[in-house]
Tab-separated table of C-alpha atoms and ligand atoms in Angstrom:
chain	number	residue	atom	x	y	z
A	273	UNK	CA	-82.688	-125.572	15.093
A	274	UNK	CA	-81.388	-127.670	12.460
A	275	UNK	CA	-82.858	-128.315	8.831
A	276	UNK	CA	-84.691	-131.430	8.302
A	277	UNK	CA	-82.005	-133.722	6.785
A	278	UNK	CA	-83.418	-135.072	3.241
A	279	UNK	CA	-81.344	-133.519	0.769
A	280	UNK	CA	-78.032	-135.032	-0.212
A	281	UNK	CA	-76.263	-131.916	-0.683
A	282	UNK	CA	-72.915	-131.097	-3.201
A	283	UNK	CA	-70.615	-129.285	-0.744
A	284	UNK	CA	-71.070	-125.896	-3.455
A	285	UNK	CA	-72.857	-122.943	-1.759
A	286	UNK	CA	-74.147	-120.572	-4.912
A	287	UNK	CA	-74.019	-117.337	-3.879
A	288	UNK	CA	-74.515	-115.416	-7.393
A	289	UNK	CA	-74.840	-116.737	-11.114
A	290	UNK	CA	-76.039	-115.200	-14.371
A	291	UNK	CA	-76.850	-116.905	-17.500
A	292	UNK	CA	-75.664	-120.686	-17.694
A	293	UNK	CA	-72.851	-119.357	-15.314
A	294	UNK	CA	-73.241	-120.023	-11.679
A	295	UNK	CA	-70.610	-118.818	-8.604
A	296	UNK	CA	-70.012	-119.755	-5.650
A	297	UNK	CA	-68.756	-118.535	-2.589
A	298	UNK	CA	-64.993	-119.163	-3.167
A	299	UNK	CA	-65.701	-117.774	-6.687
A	300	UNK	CA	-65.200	-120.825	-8.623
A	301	UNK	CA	-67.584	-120.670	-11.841
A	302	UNK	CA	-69.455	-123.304	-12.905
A	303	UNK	CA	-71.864	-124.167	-16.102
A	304	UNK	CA	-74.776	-124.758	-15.234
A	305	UNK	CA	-76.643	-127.869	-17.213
A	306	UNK	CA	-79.381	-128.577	-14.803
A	307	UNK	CA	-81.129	-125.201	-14.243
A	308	UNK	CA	-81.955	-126.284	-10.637
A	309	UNK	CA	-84.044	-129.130	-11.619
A	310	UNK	CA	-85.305	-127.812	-14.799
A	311	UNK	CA	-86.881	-124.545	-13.545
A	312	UNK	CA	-83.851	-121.789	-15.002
A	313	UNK	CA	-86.101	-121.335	-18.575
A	314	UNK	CA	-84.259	-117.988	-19.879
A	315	UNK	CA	-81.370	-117.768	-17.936
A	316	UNK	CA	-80.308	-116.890	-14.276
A	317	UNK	CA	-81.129	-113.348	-13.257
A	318	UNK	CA	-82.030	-112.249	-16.712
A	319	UNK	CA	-82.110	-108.245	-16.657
A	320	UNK	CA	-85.459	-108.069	-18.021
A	321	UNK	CA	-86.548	-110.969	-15.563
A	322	UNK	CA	-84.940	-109.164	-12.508
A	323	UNK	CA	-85.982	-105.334	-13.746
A	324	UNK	CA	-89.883	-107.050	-13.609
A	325	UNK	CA	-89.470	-108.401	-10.388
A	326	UNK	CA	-88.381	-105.469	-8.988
A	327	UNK	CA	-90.395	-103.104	-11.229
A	328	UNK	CA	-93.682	-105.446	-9.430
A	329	UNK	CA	-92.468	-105.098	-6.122
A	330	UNK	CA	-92.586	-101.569	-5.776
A	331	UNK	CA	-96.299	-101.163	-6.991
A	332	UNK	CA	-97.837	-103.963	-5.272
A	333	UNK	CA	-96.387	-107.155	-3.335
A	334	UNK	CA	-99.768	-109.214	-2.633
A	335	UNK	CA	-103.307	-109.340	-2.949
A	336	UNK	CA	-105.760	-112.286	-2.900
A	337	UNK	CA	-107.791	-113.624	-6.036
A	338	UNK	CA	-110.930	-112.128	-4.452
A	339	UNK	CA	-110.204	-108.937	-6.778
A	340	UNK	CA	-109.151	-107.988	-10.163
A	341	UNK	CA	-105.477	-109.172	-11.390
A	342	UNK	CA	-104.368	-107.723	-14.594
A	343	UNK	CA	-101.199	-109.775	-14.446
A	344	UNK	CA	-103.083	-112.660	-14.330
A	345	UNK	CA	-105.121	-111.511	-17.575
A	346	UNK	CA	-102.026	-111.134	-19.107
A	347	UNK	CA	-100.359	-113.728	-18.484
A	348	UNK	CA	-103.597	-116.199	-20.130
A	349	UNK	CA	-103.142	-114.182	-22.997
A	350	UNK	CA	-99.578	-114.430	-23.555
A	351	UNK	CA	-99.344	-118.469	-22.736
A	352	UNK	CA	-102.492	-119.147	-24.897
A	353	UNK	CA	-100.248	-117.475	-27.728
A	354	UNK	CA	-96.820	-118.886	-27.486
A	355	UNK	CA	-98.590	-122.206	-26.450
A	356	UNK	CA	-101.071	-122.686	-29.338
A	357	UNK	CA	-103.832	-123.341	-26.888
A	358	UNK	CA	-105.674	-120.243	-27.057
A	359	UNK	CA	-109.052	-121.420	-26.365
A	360	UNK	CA	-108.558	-122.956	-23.052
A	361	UNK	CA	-108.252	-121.451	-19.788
A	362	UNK	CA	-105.652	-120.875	-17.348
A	363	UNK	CA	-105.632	-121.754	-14.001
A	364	UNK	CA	-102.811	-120.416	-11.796
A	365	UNK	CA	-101.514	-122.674	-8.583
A	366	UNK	CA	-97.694	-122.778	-7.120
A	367	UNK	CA	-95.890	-126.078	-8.123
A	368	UNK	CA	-95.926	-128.800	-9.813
A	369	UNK	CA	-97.336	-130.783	-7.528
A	370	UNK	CA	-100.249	-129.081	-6.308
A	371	UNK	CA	-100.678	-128.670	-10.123
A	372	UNK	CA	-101.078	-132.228	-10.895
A	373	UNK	CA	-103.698	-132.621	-8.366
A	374	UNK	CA	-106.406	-129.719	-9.261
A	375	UNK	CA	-105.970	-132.100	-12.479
A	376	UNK	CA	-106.951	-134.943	-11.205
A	377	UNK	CA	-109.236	-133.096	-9.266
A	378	UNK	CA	-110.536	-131.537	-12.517
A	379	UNK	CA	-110.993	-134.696	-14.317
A	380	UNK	CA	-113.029	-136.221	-11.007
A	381	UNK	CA	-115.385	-133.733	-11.195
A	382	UNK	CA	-115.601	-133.569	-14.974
A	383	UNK	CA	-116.400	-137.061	-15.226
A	384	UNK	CA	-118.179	-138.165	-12.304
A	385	UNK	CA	-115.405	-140.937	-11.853
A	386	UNK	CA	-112.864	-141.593	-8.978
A	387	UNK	CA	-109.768	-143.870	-10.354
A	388	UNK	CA	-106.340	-142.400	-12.358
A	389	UNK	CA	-103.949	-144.236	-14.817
A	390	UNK	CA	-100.833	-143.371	-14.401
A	391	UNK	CA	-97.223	-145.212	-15.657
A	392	UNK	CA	-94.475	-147.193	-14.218
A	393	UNK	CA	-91.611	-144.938	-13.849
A	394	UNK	CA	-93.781	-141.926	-13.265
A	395	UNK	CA	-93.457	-139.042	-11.240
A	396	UNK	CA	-95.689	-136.364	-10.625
A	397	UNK	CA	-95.024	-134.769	-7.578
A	398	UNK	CA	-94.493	-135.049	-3.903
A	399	UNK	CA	-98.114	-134.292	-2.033
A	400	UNK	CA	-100.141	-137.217	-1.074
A	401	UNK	CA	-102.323	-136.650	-4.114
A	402	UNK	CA	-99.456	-135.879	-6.642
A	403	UNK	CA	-97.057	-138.878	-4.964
A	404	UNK	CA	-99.996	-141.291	-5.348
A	405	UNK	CA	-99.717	-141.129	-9.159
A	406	UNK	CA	-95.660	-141.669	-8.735
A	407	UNK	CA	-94.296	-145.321	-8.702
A	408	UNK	CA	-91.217	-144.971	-6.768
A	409	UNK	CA	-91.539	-146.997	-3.140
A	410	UNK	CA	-88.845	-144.561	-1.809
A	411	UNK	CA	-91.379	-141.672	-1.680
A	412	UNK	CA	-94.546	-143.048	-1.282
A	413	UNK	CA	-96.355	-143.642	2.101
A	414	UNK	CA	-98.360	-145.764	3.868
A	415	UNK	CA	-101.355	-142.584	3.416
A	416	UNK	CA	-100.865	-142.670	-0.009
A	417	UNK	CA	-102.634	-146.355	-0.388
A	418	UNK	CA	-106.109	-144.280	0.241
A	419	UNK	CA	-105.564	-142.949	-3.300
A	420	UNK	CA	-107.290	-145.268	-6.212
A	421	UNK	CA	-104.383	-145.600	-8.648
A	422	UNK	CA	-103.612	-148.267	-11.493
A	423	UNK	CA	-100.084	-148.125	-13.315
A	424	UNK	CA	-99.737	-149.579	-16.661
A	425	UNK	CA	-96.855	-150.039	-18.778
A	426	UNK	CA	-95.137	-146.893	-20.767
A	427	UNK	CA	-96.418	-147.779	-24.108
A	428	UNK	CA	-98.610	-150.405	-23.972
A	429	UNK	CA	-102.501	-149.029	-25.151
A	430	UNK	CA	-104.008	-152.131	-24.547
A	431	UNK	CA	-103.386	-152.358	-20.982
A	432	UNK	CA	-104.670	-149.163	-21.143
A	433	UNK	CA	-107.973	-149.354	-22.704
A	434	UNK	CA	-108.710	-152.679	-20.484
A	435	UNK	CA	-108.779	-150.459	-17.721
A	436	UNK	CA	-110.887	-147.803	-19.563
A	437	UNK	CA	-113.414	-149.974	-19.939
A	438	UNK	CA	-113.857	-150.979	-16.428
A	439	UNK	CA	-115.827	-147.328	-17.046
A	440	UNK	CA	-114.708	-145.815	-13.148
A	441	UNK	CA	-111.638	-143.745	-14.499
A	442	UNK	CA	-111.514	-139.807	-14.492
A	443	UNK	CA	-108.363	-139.736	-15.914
A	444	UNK	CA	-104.569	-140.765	-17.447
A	445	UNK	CA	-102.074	-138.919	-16.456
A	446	UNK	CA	-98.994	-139.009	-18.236
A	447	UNK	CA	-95.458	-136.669	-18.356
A	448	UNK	CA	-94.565	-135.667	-21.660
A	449	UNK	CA	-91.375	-137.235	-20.781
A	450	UNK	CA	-90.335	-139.321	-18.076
A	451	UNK	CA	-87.957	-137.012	-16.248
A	452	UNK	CA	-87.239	-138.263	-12.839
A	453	UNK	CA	-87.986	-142.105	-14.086
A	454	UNK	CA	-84.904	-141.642	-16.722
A	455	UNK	CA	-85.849	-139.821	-20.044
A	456	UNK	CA	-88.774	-142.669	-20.793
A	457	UNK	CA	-90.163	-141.134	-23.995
A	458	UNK	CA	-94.122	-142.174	-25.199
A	459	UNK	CA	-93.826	-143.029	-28.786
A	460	UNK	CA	-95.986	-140.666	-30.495
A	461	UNK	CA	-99.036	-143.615	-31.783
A	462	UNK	CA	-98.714	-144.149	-28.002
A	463	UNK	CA	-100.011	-140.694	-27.129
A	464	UNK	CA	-102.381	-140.384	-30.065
A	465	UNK	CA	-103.970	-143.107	-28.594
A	466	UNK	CA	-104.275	-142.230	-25.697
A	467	UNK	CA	-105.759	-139.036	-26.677
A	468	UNK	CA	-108.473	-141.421	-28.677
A	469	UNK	CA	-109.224	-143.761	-26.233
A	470	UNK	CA	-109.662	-141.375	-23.143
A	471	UNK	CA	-112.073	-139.386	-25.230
A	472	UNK	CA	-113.965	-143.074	-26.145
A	473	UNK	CA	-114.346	-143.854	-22.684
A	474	UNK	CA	-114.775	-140.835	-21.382
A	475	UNK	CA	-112.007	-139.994	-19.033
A	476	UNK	CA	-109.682	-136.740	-19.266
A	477	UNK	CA	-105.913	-137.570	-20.499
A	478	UNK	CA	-103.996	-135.212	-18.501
A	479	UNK	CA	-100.288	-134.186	-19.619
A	480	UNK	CA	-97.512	-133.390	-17.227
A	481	UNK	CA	-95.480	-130.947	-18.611
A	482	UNK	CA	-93.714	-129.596	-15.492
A	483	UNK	CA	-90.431	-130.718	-16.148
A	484	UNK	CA	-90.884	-131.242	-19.883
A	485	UNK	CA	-93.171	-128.624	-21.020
A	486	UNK	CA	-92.140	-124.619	-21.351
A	487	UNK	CA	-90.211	-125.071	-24.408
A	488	UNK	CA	-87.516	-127.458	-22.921
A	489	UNK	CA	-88.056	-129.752	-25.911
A	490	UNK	CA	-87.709	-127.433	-28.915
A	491	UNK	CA	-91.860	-127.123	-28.498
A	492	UNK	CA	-94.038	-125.551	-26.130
A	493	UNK	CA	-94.978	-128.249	-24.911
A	494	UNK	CA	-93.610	-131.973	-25.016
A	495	UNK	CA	-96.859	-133.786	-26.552
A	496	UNK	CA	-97.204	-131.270	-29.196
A	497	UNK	CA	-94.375	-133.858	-30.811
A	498	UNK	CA	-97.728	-135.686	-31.488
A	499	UNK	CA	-100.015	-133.319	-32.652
A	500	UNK	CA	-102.627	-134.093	-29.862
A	501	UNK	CA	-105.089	-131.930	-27.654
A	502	UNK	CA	-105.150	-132.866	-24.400
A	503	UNK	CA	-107.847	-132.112	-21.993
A	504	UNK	CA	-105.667	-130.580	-19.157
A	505	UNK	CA	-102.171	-129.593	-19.406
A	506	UNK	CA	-100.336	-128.780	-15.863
A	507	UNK	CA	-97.277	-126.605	-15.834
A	508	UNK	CA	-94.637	-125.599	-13.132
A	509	UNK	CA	-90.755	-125.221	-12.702
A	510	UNK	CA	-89.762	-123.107	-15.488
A	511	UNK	CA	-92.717	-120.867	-16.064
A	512	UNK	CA	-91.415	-118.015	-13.254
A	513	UNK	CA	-87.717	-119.185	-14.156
A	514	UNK	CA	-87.172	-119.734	-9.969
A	515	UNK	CA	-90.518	-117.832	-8.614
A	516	UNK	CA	-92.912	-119.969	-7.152
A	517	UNK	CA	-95.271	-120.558	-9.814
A	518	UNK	CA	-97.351	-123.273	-11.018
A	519	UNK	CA	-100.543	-123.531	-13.829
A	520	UNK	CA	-102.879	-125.911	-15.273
A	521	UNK	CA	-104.466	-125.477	-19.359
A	522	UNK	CA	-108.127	-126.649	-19.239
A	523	UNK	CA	-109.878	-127.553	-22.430
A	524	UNK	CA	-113.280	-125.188	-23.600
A	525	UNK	CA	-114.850	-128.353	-22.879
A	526	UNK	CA	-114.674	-128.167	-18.920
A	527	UNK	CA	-117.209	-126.340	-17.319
A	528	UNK	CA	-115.848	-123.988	-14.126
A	529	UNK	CA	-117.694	-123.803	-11.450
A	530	UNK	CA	-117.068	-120.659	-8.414
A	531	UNK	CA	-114.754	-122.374	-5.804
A	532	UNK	CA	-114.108	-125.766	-7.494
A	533	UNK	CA	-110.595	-124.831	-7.367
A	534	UNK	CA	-108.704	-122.524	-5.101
A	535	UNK	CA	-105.015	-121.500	-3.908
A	536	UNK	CA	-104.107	-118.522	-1.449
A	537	UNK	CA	-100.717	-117.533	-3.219
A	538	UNK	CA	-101.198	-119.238	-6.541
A	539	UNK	CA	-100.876	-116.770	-9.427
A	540	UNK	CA	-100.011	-113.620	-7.367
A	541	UNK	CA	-98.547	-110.370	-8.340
A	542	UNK	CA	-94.634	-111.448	-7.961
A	543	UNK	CA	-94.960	-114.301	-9.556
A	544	UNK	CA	-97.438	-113.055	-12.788
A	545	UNK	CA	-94.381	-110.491	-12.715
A	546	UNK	CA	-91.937	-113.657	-13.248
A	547	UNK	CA	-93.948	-115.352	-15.429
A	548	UNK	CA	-94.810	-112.616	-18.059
A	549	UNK	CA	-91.659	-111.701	-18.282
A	550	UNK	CA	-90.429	-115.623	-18.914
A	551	UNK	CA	-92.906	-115.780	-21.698
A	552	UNK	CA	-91.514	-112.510	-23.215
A	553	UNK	CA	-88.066	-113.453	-22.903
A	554	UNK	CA	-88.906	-117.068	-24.670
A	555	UNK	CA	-90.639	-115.409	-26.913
A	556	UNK	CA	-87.772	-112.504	-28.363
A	557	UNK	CA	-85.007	-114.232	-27.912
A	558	UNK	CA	-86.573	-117.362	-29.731
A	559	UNK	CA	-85.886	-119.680	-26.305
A	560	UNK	CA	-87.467	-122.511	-27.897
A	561	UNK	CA	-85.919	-123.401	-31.137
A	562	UNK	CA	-82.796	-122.690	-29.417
A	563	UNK	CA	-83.319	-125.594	-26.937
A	564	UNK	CA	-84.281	-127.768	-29.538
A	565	UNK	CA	-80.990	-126.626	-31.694
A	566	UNK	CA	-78.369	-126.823	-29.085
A	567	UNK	CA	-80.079	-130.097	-27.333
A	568	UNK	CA	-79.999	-132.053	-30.612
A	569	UNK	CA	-76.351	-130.521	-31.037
A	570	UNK	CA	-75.197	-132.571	-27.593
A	571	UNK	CA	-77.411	-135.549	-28.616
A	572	UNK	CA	-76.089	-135.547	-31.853
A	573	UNK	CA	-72.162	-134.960	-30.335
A	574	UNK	CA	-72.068	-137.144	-27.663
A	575	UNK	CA	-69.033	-139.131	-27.756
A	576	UNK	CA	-69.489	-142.644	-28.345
A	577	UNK	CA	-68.131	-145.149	-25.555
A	578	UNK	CA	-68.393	-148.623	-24.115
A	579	UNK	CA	-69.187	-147.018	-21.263
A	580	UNK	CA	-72.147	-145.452	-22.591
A	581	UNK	CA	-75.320	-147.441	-23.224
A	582	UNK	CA	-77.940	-144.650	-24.778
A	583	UNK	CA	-78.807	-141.028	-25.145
A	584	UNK	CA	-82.254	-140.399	-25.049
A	585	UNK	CA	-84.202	-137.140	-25.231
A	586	UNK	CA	-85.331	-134.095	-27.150
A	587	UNK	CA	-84.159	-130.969	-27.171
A	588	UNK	CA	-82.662	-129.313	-23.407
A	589	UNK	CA	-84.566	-132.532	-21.743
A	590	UNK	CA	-81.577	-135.264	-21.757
A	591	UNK	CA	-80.526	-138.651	-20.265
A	592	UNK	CA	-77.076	-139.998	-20.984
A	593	UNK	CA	-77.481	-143.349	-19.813
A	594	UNK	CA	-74.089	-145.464	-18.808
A	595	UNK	CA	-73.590	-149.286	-18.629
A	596	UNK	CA	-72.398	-148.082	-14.323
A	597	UNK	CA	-73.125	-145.830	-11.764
A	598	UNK	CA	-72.691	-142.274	-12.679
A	599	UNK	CA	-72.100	-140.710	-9.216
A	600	UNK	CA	-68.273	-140.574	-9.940
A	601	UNK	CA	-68.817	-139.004	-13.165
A	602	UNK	CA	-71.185	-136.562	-12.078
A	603	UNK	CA	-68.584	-135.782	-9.084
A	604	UNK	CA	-65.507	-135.267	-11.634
A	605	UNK	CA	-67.895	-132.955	-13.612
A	606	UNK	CA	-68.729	-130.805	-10.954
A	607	UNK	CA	-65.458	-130.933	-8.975
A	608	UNK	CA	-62.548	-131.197	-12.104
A	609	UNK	CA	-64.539	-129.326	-14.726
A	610	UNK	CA	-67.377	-127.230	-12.596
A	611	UNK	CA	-70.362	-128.540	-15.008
A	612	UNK	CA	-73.461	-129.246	-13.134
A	613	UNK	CA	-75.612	-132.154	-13.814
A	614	UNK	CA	-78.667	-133.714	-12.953
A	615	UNK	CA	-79.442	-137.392	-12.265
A	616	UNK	CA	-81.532	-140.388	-12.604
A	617	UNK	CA	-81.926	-143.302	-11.331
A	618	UNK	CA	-78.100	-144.550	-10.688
A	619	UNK	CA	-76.624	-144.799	-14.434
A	620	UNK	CA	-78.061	-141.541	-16.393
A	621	UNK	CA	-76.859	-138.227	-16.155
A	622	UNK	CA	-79.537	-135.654	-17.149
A	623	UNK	CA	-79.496	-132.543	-18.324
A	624	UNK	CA	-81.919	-129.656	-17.733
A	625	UNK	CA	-80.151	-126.446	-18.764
A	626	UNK	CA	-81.608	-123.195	-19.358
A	627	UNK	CA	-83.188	-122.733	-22.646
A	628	UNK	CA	-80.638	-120.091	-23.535
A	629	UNK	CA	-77.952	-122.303	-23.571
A	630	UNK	CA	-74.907	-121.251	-26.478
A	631	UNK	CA	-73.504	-124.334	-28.606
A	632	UNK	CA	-70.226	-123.199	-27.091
A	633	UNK	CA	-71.476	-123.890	-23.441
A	634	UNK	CA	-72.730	-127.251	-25.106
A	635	UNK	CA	-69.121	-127.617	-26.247
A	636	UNK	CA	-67.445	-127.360	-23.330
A	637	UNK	CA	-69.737	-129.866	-21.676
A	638	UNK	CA	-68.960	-132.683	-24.679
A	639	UNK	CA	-65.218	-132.129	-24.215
A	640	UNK	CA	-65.183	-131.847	-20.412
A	641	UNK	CA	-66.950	-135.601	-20.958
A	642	UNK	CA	-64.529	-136.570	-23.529
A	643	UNK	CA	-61.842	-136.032	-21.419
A	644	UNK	CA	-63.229	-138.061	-18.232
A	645	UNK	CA	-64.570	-140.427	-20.354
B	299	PLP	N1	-94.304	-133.504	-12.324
B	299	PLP	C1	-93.086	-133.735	-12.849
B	299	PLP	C2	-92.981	-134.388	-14.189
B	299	PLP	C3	-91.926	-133.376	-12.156
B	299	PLP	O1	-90.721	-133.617	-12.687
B	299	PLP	C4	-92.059	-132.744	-10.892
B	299	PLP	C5	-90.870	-132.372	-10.127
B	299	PLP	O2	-89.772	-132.824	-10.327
B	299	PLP	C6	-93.351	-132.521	-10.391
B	299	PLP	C7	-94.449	-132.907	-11.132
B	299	PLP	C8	-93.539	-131.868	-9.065
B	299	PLP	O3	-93.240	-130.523	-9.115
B	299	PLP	P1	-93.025	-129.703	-7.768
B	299	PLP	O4	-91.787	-130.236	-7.134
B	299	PLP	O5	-92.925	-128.279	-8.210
B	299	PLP	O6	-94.213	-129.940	-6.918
């Protein structure tokens, strides 16, 4: 059998890393700046993160939310702290995806309505519910035009509140920052108005903070920037650092209901092991001013060129946007100077490294680019 060919794939094979630092099989070492997509938080195989892990898997592997889960308990308690949003509830599912749509689910049955705002550029996952609310025609299929969807402009509140006042929409869903659509940030009035007109209308504004949330920003989470409450919050990637793991926040002011929402592996032993031990790691090593030190340190160091049109981006969460195609780039950083980056769209280069990045791994990634620049 053969694997289902979708990926365009680096010719690297990792076979151990630690850190930023990543090996591979012919033991070249590389710096990692992309944390897999965002989802390394406190560092590869971290021996607190690995000692949980393992700790966990001797006592017990699985058992199904139809009993007790300390972890779980745990967990709640420790995100509500670090987060600031200790009066709403957790709900634990696996990704980001599946995350996004017990949101929109949420919202649906919160409100009574069926349509979703959602934002050119988006992208909030690849199910058929998450993928609806994601406005790139490579991924979405013909299924997905059974979802009731209206994108508006990043930015623009009016177009916004004309559709809130049609009075059929649960919900606006919105990523604290644009990852995958190229480092689009709200403006801040943007999401404080959001926050006012979904509560005037009466629909739930719902923040994705998969890729941008978990400290990545130099706050918990991305819209805190603004100083707004949002009614559900969904989480994935970093918050297991690699382990399965996704979550949504739920304002007091949702009501739950027994088996409104429901997952067979989501919040399970292993990964409650992962995850407490991420938000204990963030929390004594002080993971999230670092990424919000070292990230403005790139910004801030970037070197200028013709060739580069903007950097945009707070914190660990960066785009370096060129006037041309970055793939060559990208290639000499990986190949010549064994940096690993992430991409967007064909002329940025993002960055999603681990939170525990050093200002002299940031270094050597602003030379390395000074020099092929
Ligand atoms: N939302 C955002 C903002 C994302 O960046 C992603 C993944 O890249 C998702 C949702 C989907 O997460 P997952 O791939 O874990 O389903």
């Amino acid at each position: 059998m053969e694997l289902f060919d979708v990926y365009s794939l680096f010719d690297v094979t990792p076979v151990k890393a630690q850190g930023c630092r990543v090996w591979d099989d012919k033991g070249v070492e590389y710096l990692d700046l992309y944390g897999g997509h965002a989802v390394i938080s406190v560092g590869h195989t971290h021996p607190r993160y690995v000692a949980a892990l393992k700790d966990q898997l001797d006592k017990i592997g699985f058992y199904s939310n139809s009993v007790q889960n300390p972890l779980q308990v745990e967990l709640a308690h420790k995100l509500g702290k670090a987060s600031g949003y200790e009066d709403y509830s957790l709900f634990l599912d696996n990704s980001g995806a599946e995350s996004n749509e017990n949101a929109m689910k949420l919202a649906s049955f919160h409100t009574g309505k069926d349509r979703i705002i959602a934002f050119h550029k988006s992208f909030h996952g690849r199910t058929s519910g998450a993928v609806a609310v994601t406005d790139n025609p490579k991924i979405v299929s013909p299924f997905n035009a059974v979802h009731k969807v209206t994108f508006c402009d990043l930015n623009d509140a009016e177009a916004v509140e004309k559709e809130l006042m049609k009075g059929d929409c649960a919900g606006v869903i919105i990523e604290g920052i644009q990852g995958c659509g190229g480092i689009n940030l709200p403006d801040i009035e943007f999401l404080r108005s959001l926050d006012v007109l979904c509560r005037k209308y009466d629909a739930v504004l719902i923040l994705d903070e998969v890729q941008s949330g978990y400290g990545r920003t130099g706050k918990f989470f991305a819209h805190q920037w603004a100083d707004i409450k949002p009614g559900i919050i969904t989480m994935g990637k970093g918050i297991a650092n690699g382990f399965p793991c996704g979550g949504i926040l739920i304002s007091p002011e949702f009501e739950a209901v027994k088996g409104m929402l429901g997952t067979t592996f989501g919040g399970n032993y292993l990964a409650m092991a992962a995850a407490n031990a991420v938000l204990d790691i963030m929390n004594d090593e002080k993971l999230v001013a670092n990424a919000g030190e070292v990230g403005e340190w790139i910004k801030a160091n970037i070197p200028s060129s013709p060739r580069i049109k903007e950097v945009r981006g707070r914190g660990l969460m960066l785009g370096i946007e060129f006037n041309e195609d970055v793939a060559p780039i990208r290639k000499k950083l990986l190949f010549e100077k064994h940096i690993f980056t992430g991409v967007a769209g064909k002329n940025m280069v993002r960055l999603l490294a681990p939170l525990c990045l050093k200002k002299e791994e940031a270094e050597a990634f602003v030379n390395a680019l000074k020099e092929i620049l």
